[in-house]
Short mmCIF file of the N, C-alpha and C atoms (twelve columns), coordinates in Angstrom:
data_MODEL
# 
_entry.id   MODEL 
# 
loop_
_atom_site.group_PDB 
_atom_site.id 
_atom_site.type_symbol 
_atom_site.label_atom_id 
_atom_site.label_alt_id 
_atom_site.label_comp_id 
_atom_site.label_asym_id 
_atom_site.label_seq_id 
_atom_site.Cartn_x 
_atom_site.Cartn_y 
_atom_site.Cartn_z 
_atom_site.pdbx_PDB_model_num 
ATOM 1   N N  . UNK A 1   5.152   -6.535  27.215  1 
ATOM 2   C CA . UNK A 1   5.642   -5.971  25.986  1 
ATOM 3   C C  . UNK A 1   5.561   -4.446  26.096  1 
ATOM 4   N N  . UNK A 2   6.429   -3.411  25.900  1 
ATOM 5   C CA . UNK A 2   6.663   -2.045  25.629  1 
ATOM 6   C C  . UNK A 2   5.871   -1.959  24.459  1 
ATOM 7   N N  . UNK A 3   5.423   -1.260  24.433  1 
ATOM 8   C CA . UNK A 3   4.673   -0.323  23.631  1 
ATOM 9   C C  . UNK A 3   5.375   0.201   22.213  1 
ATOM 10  N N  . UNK A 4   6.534   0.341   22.598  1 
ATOM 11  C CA . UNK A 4   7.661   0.045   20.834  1 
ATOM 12  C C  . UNK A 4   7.499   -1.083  20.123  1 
ATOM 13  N N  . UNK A 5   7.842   -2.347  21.163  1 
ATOM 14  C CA . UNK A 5   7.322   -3.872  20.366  1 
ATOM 15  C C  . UNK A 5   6.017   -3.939  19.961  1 
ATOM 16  N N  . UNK A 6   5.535   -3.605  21.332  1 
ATOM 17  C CA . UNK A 6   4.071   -3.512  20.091  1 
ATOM 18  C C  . UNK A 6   3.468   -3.355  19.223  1 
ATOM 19  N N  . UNK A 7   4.325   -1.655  18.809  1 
ATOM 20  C CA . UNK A 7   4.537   -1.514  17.283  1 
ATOM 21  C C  . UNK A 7   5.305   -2.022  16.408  1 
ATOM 22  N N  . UNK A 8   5.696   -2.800  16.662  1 
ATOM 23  C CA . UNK A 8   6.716   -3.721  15.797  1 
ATOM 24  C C  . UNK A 8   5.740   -4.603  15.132  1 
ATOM 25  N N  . UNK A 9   5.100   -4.940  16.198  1 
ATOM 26  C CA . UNK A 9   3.929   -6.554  15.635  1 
ATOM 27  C C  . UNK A 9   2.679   -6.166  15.717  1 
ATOM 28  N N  . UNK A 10  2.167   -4.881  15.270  1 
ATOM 29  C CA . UNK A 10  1.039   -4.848  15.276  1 
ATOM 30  C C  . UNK A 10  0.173   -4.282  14.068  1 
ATOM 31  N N  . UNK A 11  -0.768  -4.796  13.541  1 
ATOM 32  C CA . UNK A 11  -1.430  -4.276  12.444  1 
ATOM 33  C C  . UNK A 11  -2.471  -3.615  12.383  1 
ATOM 34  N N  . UNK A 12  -2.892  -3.361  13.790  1 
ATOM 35  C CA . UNK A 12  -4.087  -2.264  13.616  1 
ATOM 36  C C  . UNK A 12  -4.232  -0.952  13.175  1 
ATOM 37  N N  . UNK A 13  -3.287  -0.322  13.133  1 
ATOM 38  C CA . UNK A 13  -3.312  0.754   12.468  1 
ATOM 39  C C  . UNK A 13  -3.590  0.789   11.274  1 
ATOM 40  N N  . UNK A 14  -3.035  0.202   10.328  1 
ATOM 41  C CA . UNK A 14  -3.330  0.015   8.825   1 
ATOM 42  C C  . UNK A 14  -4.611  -0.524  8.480   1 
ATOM 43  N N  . UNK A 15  -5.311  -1.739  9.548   1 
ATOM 44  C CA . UNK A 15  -6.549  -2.471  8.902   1 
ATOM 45  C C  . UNK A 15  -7.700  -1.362  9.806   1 
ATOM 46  N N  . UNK A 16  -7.380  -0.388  10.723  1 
ATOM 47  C CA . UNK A 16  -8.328  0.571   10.740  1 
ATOM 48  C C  . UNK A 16  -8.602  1.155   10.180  1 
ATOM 49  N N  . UNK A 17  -7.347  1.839   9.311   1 
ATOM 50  C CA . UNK A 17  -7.616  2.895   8.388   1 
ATOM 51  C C  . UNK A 17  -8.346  2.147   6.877   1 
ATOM 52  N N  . UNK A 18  -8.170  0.861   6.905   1 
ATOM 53  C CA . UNK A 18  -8.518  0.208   5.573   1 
ATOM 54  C C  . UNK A 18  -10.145 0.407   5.741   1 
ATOM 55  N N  . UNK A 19  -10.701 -0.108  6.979   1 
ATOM 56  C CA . UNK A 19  -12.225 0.028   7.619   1 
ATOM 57  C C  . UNK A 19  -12.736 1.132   7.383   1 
ATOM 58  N N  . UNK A 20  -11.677 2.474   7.748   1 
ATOM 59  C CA . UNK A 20  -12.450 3.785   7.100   1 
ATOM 60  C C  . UNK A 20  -12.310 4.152   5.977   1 
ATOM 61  N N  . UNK A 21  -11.391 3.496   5.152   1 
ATOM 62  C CA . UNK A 21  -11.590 3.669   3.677   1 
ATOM 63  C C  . UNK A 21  -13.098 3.334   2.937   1 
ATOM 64  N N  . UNK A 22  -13.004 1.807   3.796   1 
ATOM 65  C CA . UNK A 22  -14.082 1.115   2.942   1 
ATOM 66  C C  . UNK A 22  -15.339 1.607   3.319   1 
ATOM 67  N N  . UNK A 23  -15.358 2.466   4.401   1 
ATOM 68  C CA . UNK A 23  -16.864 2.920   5.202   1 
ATOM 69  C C  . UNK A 23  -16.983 3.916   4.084   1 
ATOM 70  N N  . UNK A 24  -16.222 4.427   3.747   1 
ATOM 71  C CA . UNK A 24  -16.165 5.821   2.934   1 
ATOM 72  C C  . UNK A 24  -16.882 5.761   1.309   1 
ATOM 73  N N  . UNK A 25  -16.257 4.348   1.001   1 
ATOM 74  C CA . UNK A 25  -16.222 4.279   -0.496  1 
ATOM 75  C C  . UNK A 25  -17.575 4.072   -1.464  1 
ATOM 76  N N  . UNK A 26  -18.353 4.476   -0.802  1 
ATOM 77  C CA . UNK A 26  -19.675 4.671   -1.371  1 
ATOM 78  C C  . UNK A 26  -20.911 6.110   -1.041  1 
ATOM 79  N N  . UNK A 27  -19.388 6.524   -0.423  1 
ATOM 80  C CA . UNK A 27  -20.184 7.869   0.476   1 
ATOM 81  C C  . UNK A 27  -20.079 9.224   -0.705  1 
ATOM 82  N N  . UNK A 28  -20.503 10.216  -0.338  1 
ATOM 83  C CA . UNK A 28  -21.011 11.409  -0.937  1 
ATOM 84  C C  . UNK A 28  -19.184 11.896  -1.026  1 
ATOM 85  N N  . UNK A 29  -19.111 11.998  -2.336  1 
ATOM 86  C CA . UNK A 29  -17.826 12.600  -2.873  1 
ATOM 87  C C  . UNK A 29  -17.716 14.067  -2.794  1 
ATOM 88  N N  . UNK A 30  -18.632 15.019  -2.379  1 
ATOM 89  C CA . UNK A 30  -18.720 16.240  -1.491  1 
ATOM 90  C C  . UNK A 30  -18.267 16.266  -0.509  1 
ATOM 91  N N  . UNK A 31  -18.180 15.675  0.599   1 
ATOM 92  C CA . UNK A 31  -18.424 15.262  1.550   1 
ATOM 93  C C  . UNK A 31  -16.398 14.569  1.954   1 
ATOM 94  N N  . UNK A 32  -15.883 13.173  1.053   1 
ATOM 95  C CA . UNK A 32  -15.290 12.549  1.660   1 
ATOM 96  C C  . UNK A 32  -14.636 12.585  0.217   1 
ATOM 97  N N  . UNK A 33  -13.077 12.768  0.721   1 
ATOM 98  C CA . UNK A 33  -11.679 12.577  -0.271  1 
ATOM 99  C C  . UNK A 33  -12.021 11.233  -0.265  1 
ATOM 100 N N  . UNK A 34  -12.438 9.914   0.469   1 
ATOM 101 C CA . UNK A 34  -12.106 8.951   -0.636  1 
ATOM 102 C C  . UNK A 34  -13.040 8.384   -1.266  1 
ATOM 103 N N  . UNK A 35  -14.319 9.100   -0.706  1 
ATOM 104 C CA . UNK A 35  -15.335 8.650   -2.127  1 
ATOM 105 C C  . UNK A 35  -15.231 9.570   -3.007  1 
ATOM 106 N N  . UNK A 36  -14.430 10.915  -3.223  1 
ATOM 107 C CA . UNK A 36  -14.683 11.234  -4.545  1 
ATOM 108 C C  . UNK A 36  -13.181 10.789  -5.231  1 
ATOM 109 N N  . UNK A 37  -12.446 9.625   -4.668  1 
ATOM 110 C CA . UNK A 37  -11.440 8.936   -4.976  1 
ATOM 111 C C  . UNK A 37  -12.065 7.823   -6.121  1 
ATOM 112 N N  . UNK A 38  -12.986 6.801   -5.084  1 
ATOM 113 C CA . UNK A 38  -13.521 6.050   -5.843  1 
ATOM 114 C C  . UNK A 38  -14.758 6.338   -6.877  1 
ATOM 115 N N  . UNK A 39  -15.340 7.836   -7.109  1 
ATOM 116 C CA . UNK A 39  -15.815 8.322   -7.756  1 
ATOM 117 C C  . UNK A 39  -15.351 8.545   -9.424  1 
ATOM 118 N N  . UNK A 40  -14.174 9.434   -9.110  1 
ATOM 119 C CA . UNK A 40  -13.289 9.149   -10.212 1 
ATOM 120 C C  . UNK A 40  -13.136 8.465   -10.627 1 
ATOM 121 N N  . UNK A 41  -12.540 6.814   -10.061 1 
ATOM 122 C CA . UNK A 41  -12.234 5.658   -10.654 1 
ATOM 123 C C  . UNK A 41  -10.851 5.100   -10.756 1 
ATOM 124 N N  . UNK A 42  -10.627 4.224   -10.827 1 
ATOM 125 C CA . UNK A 42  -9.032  3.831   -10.889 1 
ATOM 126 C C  . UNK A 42  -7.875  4.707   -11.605 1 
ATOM 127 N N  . UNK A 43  -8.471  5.171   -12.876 1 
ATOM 128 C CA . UNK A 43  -7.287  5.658   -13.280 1 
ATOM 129 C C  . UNK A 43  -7.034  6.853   -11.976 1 
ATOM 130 N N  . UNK A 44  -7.811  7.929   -11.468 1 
ATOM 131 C CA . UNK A 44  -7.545  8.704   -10.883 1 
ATOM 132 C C  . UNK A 44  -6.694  7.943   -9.661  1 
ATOM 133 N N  . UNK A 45  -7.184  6.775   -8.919  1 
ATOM 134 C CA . UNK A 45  -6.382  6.429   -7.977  1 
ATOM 135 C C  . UNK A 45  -4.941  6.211   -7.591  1 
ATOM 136 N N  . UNK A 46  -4.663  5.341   -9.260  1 
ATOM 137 C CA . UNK A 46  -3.548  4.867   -9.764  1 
ATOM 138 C C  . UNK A 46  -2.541  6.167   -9.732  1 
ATOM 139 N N  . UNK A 47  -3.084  7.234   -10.663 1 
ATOM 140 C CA . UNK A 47  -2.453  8.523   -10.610 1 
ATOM 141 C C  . UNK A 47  -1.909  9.378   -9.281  1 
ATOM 142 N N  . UNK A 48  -2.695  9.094   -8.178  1 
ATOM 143 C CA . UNK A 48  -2.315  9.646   -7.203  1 
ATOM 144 C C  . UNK A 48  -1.202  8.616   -6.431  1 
ATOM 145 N N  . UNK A 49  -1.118  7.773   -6.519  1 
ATOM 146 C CA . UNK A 49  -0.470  6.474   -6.072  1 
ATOM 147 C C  . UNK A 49  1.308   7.401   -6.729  1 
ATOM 148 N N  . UNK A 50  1.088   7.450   -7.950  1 
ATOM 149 C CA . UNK A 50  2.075   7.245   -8.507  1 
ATOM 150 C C  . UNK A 50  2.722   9.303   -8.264  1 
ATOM 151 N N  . UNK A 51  1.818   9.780   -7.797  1 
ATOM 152 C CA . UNK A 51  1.983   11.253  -7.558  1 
ATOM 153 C C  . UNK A 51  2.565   11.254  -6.019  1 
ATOM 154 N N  . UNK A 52  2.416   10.461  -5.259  1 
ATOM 155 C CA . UNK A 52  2.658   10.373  -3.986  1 
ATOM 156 C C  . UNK A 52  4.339   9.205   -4.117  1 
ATOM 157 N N  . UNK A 53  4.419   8.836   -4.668  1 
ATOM 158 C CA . UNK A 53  5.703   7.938   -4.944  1 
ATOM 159 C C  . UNK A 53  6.447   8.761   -5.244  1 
ATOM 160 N N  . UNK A 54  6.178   9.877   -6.160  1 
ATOM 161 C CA . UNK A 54  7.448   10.521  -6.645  1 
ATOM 162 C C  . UNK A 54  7.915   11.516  -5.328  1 
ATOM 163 N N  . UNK A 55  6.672   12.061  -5.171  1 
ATOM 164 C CA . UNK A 55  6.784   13.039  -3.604  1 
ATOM 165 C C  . UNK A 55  7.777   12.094  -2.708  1 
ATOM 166 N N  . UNK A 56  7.988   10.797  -2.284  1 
ATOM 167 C CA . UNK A 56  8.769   9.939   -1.669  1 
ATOM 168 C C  . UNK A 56  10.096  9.971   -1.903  1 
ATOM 169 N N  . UNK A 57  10.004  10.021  -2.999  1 
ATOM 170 C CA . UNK A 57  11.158  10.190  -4.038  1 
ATOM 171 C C  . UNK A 57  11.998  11.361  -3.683  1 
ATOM 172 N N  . UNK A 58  11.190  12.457  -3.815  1 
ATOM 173 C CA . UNK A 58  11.555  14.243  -3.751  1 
ATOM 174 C C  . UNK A 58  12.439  14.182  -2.110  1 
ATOM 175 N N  . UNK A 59  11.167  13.749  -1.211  1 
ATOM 176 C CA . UNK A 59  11.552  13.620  -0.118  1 
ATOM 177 C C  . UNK A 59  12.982  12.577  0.521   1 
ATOM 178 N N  . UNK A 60  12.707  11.979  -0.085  1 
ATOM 179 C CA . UNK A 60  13.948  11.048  0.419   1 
ATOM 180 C C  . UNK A 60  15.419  12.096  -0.049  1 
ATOM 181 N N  . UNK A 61  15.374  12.614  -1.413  1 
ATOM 182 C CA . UNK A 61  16.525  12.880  -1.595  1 
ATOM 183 C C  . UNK A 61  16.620  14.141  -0.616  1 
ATOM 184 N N  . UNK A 62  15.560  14.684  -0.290  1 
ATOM 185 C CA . UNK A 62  15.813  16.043  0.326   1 
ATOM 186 C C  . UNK A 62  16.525  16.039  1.326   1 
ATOM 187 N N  . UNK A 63  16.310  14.549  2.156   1 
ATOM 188 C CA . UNK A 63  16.533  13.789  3.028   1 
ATOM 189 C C  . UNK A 63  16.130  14.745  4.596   1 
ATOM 190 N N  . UNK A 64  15.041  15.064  4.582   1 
ATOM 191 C CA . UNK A 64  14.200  15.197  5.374   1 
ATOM 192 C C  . UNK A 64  13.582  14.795  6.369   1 
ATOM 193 N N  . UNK A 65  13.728  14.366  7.437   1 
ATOM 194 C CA . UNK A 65  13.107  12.901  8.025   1 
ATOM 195 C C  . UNK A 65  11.390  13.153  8.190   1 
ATOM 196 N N  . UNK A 66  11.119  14.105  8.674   1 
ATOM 197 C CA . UNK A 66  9.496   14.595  8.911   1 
ATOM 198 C C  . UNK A 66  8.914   14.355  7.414   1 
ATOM 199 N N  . UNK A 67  9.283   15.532  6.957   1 
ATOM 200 C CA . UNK A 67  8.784   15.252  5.368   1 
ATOM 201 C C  . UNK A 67  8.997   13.912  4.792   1 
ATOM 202 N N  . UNK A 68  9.971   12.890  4.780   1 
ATOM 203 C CA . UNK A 68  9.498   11.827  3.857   1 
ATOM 204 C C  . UNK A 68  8.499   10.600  4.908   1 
ATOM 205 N N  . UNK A 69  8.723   10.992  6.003   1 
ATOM 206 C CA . UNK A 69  7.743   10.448  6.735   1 
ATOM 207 C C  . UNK A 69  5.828   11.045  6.498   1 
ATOM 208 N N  . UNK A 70  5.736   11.879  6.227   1 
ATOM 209 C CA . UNK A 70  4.381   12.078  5.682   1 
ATOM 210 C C  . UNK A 70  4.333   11.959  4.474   1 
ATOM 211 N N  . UNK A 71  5.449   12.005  3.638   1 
ATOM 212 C CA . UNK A 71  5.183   11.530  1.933   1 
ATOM 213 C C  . UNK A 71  4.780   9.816   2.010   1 
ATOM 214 N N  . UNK A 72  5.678   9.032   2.668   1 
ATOM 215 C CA . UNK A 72  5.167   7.702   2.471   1 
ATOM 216 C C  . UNK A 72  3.732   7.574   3.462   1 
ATOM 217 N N  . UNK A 73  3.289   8.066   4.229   1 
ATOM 218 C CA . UNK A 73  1.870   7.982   4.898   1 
ATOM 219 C C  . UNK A 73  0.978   8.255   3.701   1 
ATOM 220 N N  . UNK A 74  1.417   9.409   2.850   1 
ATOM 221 C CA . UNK A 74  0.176   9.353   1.969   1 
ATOM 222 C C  . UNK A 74  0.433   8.550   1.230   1 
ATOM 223 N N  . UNK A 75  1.728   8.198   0.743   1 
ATOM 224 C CA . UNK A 75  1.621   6.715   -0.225  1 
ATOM 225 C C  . UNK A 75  1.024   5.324   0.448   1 
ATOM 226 N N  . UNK A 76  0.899   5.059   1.569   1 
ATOM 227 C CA . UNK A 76  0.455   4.000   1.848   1 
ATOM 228 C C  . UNK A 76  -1.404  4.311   1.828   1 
ATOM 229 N N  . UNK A 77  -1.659  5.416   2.653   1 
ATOM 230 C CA . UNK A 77  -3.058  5.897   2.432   1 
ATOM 231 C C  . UNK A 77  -3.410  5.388   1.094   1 
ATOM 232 N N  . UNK A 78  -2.579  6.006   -0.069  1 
ATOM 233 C CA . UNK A 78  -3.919  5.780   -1.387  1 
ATOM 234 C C  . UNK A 78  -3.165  4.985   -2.157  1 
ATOM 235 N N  . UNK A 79  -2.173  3.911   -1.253  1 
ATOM 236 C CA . UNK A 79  -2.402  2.537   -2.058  1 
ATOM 237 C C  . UNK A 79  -2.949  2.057   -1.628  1 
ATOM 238 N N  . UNK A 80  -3.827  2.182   -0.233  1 
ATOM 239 C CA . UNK A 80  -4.717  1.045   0.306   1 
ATOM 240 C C  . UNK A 80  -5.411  1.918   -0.075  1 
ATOM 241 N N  . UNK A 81  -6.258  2.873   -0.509  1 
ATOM 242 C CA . UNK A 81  -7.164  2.955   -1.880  1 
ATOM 243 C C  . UNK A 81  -7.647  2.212   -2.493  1 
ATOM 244 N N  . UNK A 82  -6.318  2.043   -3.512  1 
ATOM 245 C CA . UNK A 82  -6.459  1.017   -4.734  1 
ATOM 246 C C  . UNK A 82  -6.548  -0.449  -4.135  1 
ATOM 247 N N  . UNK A 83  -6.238  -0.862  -3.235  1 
ATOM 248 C CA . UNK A 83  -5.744  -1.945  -2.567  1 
ATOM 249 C C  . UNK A 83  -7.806  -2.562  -2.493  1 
ATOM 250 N N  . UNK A 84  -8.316  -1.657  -1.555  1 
ATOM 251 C CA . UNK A 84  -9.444  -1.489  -1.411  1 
ATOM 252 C C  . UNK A 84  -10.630 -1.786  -2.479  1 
ATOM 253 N N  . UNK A 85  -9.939  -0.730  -4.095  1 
ATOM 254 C CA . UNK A 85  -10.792 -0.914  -4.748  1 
ATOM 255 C C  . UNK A 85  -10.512 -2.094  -5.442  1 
ATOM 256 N N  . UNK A 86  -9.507  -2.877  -5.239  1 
ATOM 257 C CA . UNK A 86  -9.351  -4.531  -5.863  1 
ATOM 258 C C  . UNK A 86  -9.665  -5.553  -5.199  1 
ATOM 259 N N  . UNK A 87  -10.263 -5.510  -3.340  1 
ATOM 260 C CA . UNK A 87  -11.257 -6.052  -2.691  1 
ATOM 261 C C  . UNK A 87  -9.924  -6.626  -1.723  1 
ATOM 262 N N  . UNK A 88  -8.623  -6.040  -1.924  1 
ATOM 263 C CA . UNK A 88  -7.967  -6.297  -0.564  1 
ATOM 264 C C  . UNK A 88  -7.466  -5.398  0.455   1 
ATOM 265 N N  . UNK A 89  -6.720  -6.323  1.216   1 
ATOM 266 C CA . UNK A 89  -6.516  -5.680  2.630   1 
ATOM 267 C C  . UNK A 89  -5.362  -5.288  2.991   1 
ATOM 268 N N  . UNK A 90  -4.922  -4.680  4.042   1 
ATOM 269 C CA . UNK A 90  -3.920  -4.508  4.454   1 
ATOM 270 C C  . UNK A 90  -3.085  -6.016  4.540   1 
ATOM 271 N N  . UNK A 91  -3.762  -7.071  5.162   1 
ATOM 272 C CA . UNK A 91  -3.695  -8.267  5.502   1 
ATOM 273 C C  . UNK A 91  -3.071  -8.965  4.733   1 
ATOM 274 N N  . UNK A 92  -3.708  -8.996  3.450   1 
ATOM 275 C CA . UNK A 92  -3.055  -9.542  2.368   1 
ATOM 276 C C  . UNK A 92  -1.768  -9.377  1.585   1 
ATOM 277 N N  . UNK A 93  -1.260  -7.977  2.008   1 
ATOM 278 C CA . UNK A 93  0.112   -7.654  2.093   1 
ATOM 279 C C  . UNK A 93  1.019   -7.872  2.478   1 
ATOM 280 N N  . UNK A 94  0.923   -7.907  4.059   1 
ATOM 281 C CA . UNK A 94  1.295   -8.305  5.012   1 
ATOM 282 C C  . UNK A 94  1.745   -9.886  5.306   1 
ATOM 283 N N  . UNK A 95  0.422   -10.657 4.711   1 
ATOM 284 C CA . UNK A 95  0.973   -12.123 4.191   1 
ATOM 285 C C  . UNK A 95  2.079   -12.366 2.949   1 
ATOM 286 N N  . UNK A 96  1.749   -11.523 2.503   1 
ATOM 287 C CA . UNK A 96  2.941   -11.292 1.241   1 
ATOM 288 C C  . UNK A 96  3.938   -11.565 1.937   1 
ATOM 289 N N  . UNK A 97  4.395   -10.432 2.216   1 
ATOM 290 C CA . UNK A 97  5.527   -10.103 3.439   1 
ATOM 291 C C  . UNK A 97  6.009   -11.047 3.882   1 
ATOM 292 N N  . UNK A 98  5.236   -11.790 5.141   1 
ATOM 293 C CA . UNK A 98  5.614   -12.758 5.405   1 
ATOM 294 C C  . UNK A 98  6.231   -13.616 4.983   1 
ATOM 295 N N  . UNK A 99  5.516   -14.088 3.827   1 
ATOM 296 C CA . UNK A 99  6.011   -15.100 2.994   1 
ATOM 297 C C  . UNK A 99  7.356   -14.909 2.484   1 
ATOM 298 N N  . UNK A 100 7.786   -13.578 2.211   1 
ATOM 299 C CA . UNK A 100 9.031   -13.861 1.828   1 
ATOM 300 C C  . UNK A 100 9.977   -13.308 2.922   1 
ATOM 301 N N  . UNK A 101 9.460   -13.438 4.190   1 
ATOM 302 C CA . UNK A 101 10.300  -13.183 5.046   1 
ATOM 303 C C  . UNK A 101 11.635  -13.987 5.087   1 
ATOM 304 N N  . UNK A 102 12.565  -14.167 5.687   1 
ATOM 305 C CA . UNK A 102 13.672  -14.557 5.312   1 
ATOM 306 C C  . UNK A 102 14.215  -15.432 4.161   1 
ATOM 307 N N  . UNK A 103 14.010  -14.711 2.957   1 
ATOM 308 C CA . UNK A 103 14.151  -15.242 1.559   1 
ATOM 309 C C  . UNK A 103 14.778  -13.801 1.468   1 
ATOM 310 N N  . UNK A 104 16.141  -14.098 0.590   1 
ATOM 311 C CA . UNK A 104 17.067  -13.152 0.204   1 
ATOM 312 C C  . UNK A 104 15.777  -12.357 -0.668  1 
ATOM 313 N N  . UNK A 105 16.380  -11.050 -1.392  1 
ATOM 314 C CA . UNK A 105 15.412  -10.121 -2.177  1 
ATOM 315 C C  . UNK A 105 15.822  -10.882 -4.073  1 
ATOM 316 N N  . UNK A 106 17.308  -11.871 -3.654  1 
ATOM 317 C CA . UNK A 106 17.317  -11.999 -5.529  1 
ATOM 318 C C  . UNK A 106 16.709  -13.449 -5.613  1 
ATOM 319 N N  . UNK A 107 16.608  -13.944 -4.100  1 
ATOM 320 C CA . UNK A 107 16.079  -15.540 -4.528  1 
ATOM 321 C C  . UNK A 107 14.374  -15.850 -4.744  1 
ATOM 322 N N  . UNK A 108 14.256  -14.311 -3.815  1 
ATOM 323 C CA . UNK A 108 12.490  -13.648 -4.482  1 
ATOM 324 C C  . UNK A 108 12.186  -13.685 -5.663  1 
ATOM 325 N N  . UNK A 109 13.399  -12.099 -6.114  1 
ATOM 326 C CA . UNK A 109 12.771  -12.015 -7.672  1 
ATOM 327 C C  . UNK A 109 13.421  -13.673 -8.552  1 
ATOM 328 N N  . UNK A 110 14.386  -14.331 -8.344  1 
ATOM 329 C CA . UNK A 110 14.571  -15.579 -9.193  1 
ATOM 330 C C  . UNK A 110 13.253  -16.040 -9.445  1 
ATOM 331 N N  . UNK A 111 12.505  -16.240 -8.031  1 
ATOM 332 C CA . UNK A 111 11.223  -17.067 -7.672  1 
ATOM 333 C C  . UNK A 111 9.802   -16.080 -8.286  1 
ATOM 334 N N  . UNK A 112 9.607   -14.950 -8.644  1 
ATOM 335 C CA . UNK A 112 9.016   -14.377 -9.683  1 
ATOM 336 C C  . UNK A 112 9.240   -14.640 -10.622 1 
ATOM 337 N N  . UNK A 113 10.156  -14.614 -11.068 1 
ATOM 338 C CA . UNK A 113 10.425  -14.637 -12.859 1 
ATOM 339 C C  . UNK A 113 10.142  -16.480 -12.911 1 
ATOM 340 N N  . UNK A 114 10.488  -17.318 -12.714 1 
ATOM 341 C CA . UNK A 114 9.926   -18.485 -12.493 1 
ATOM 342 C C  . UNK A 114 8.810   -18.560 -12.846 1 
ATOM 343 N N  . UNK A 115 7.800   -18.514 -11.421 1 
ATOM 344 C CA . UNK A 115 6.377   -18.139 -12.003 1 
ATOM 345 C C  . UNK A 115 5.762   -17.537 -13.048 1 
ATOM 346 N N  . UNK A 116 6.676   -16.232 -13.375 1 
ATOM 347 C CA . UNK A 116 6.348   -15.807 -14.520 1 
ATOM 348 C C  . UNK A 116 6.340   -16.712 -15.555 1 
ATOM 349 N N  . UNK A 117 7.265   -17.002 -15.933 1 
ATOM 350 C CA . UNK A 117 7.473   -18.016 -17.154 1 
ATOM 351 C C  . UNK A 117 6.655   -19.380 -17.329 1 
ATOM 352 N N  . UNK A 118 5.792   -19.756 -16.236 1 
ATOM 353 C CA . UNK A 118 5.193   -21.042 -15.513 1 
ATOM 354 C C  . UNK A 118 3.913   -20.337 -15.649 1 
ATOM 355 N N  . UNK A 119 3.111   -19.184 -15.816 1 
ATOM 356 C CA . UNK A 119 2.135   -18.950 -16.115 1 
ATOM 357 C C  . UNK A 119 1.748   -18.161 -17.669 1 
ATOM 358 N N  . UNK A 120 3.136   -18.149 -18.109 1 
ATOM 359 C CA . UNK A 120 3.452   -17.665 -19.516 1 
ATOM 360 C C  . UNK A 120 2.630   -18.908 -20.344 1 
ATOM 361 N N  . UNK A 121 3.348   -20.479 -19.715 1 
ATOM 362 C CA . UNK A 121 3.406   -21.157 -20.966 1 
ATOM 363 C C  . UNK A 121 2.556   -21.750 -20.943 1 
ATOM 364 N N  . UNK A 122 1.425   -21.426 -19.390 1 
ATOM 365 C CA . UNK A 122 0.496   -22.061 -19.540 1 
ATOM 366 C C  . UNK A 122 -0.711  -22.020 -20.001 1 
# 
C-alpha cells in the first residue's frame, strides 16, 4: 500500500490527537489551551466550535486552498473537544460514517426524520 492509501484508511491521526486531548483535560489551564477549554466548560467549547465553522465558511468562499485547509483542522480540533467532553471518540464518528456509507444523503435524512418521529411518540 502507498502511503496516499494509507491515508485514505487510516485513523490514527485523529484518535492520537483525541489521546492528547484527553491527557490534557484535567491539566493546568495555564499551562494547556485545552484544559483551559474544559475549564471554561461547554458553553465556551460549543462557542468556539461554532467560531471555527464560520472561519470555514469565510474560507471556503475566499476559496483559498491553504487557508480553508487550516480553518477545518481547527474545526475538527475543537469538535473533538466537545466530542471528548461527551465521552466520545473519533471512532464513534467514524462508525457513523460508515454506517451511512453508501446510503444516498436524502434516504439518510428520510431515515432521521423517521427516527425522529419514532422517538417523538415514544
Amino acid at each position: 500500500m502507498n502511503p496516499s492509501e494509507r491515508n485514505l484508511t487510516s485513523d490514527d491521526t485523529l484518535e492520537r490527537l483525541a489521546a492528547v486531548i484527553e491527557s490534557r483535560r484535567g491539566g493546568d489551564p495555564d499551562k494547556s489551551y485545552v484544559a483551559r477549554l474544559f475549564a471554561k466548560g461547554q458553553d465556551a467549547m460549543l462557542k468556539k466550535v461554532g467560531e471555527e465553522a464560520t472561519e470555514v465558511v469565510m474560507a471556503g468562499k475566499d476559496g483559498d486552498a491553504t487557508k480553508l485547509t487550516g480553518e477545518v483542522a481547527d474545526l475538527w480540533f475543537h469538535t473533538l473537544v466537545v466530542l471528548a467532553a461527551h465521552g466520545l471518540k473519533p471512532a464513534d464518528v467514524l462508525a457513523e460514517l460508515r454506517r451511512r456509507e453508501g446510503m444516498s444523503g436524502l434516504e439518510e435524512f428520510a431515515l432521521r426524520k423517521v427516527r425522529q418521529r419514532e422517538s417523538e411518540e415514544s
